[in-house]
CSV table of C-alpha atoms in Angstrom, one decimal:
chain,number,residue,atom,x,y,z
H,3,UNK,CA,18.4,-1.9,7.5
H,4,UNK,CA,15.1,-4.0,7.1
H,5,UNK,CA,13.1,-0.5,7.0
H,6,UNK,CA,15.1,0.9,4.2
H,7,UNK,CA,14.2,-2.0,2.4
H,8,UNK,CA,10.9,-2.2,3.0
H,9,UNK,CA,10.7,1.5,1.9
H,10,UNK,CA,12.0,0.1,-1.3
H,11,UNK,CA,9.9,-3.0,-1.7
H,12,UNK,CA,6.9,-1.0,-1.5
H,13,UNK,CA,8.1,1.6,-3.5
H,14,UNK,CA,8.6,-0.8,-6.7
H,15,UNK,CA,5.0,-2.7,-5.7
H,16,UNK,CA,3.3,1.1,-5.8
H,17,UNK,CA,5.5,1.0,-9.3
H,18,UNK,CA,3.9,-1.7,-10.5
H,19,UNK,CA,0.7,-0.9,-9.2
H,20,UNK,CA,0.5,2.3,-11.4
H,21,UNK,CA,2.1,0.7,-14.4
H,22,UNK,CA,-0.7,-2.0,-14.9
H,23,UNK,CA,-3.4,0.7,-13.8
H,24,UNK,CA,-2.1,2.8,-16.6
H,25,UNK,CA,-2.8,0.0,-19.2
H,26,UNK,CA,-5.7,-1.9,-17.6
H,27,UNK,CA,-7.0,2.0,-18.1
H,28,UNK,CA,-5.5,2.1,-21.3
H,29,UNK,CA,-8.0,-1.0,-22.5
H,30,UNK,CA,-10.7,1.8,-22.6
H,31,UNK,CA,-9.7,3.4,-25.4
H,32,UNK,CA,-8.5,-0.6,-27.5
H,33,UNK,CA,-11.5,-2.6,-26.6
H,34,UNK,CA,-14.4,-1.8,-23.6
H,35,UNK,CA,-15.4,-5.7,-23.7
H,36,UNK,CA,-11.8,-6.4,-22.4
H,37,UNK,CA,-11.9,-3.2,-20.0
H,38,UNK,CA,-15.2,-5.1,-18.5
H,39,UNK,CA,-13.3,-8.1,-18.0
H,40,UNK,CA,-10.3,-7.0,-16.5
H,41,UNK,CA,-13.0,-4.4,-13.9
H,42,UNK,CA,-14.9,-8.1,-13.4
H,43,UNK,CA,-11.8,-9.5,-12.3
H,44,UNK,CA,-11.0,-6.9,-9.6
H,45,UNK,CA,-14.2,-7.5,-8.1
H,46,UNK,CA,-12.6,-11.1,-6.7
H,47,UNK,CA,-11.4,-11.9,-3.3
H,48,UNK,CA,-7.9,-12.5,-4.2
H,49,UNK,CA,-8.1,-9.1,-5.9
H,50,UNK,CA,-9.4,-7.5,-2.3
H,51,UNK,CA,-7.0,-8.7,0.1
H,52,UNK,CA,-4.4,-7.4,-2.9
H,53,UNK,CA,-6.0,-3.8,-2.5
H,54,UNK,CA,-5.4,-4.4,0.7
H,55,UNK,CA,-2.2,-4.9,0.3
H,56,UNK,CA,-2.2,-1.8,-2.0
H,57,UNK,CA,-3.2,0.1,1.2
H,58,UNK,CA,-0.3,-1.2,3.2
H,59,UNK,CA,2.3,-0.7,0.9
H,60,UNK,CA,1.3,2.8,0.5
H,61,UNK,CA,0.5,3.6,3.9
H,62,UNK,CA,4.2,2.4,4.8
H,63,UNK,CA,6.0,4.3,2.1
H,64,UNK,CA,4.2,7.1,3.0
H,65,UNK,CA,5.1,7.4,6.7
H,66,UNK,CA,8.7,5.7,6.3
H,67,UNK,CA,9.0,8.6,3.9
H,68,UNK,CA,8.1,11.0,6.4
H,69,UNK,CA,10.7,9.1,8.9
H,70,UNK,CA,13.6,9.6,6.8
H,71,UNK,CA,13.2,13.3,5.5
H,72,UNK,CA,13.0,13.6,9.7
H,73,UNK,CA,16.4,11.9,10.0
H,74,UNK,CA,18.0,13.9,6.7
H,75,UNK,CA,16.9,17.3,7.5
H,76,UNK,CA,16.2,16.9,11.6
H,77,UNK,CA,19.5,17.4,13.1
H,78,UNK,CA,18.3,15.0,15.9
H,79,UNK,CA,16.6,13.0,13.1
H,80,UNK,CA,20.0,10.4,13.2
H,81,UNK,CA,19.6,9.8,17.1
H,82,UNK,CA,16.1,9.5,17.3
H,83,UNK,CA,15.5,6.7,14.1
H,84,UNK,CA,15.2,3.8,16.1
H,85,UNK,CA,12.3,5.7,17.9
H,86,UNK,CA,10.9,7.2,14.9
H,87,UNK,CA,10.5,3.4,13.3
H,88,UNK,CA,9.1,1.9,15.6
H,89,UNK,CA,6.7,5.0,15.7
H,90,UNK,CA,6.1,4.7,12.4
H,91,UNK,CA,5.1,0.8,12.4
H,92,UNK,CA,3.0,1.7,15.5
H,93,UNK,CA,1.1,4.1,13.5
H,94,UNK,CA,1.1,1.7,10.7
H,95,UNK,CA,-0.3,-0.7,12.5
H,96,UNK,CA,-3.4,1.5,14.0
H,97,UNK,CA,-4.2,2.7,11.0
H,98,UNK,CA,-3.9,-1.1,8.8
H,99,UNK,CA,-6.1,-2.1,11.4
H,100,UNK,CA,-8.8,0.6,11.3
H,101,UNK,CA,-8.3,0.0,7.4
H,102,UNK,CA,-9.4,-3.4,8.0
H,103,UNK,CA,-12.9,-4.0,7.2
H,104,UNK,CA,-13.5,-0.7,5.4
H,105,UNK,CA,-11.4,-2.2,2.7
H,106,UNK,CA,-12.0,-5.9,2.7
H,107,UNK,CA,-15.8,-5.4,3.6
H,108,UNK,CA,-16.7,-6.7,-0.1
H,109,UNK,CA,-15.1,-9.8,0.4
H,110,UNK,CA,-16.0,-10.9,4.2
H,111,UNK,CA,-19.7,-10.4,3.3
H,112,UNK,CA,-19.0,-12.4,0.2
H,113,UNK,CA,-16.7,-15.2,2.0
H,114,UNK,CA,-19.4,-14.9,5.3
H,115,UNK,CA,-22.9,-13.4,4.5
H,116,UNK,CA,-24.2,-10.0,5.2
């Protein structure tokens, strides 16, 4: 239950993600002082760790995705989900951390020095 909604939690944050990358691309074209501003702004902490969430949401959707085309067109796919999950999240998990400083290393050597 909680999987299939995380599946689609993240797949309306990715949504939304593309949406306001589509016009904060967009702002090229109308005015480049207000693309620089909007590009200044993702340069922020706050905007990091959201990147980060970015990452997470994706890398979730992704391999939940993979779990349930296993449990549609696996014919074991239905007995095996719990297993599948939890090896999903595992997975997720390994790979969030690894994903760690590569991702956030802009704003721990702004928050803590080089």
């Amino acid at each position: 239950m909680w999987s299939w909604v995380a599946h689609r939690v993240t797949g309306v944050l990715i949504f939304f993600f593309l949406f306001v990358h589509v016009l904060d691309t967009a702002l090229v074209r109308v005015s480049p002082d207000a693309y620089d501003n909007v590009v200044a702004t993702y340069k922020t902490p706050i905007v990091n760790v959201m990147e980060y969430g970015l990452v997470a949401a994706i890398l979730f959707h992704a391999l939940n995705g993979l779990r349930v085309i296993a449990v549609d067109f696996w014919s074991k796919g239905p007995k095996y989900q719990k297993q599948m999950l939890w090896t999903v999240v595992g997975v997720w998990v390994v790979l969030m951390a690894g994903a760690f400083y590569p991702v956030l290393q802009h704003t721990l050597r702004t928050l803590f020095g080089s």
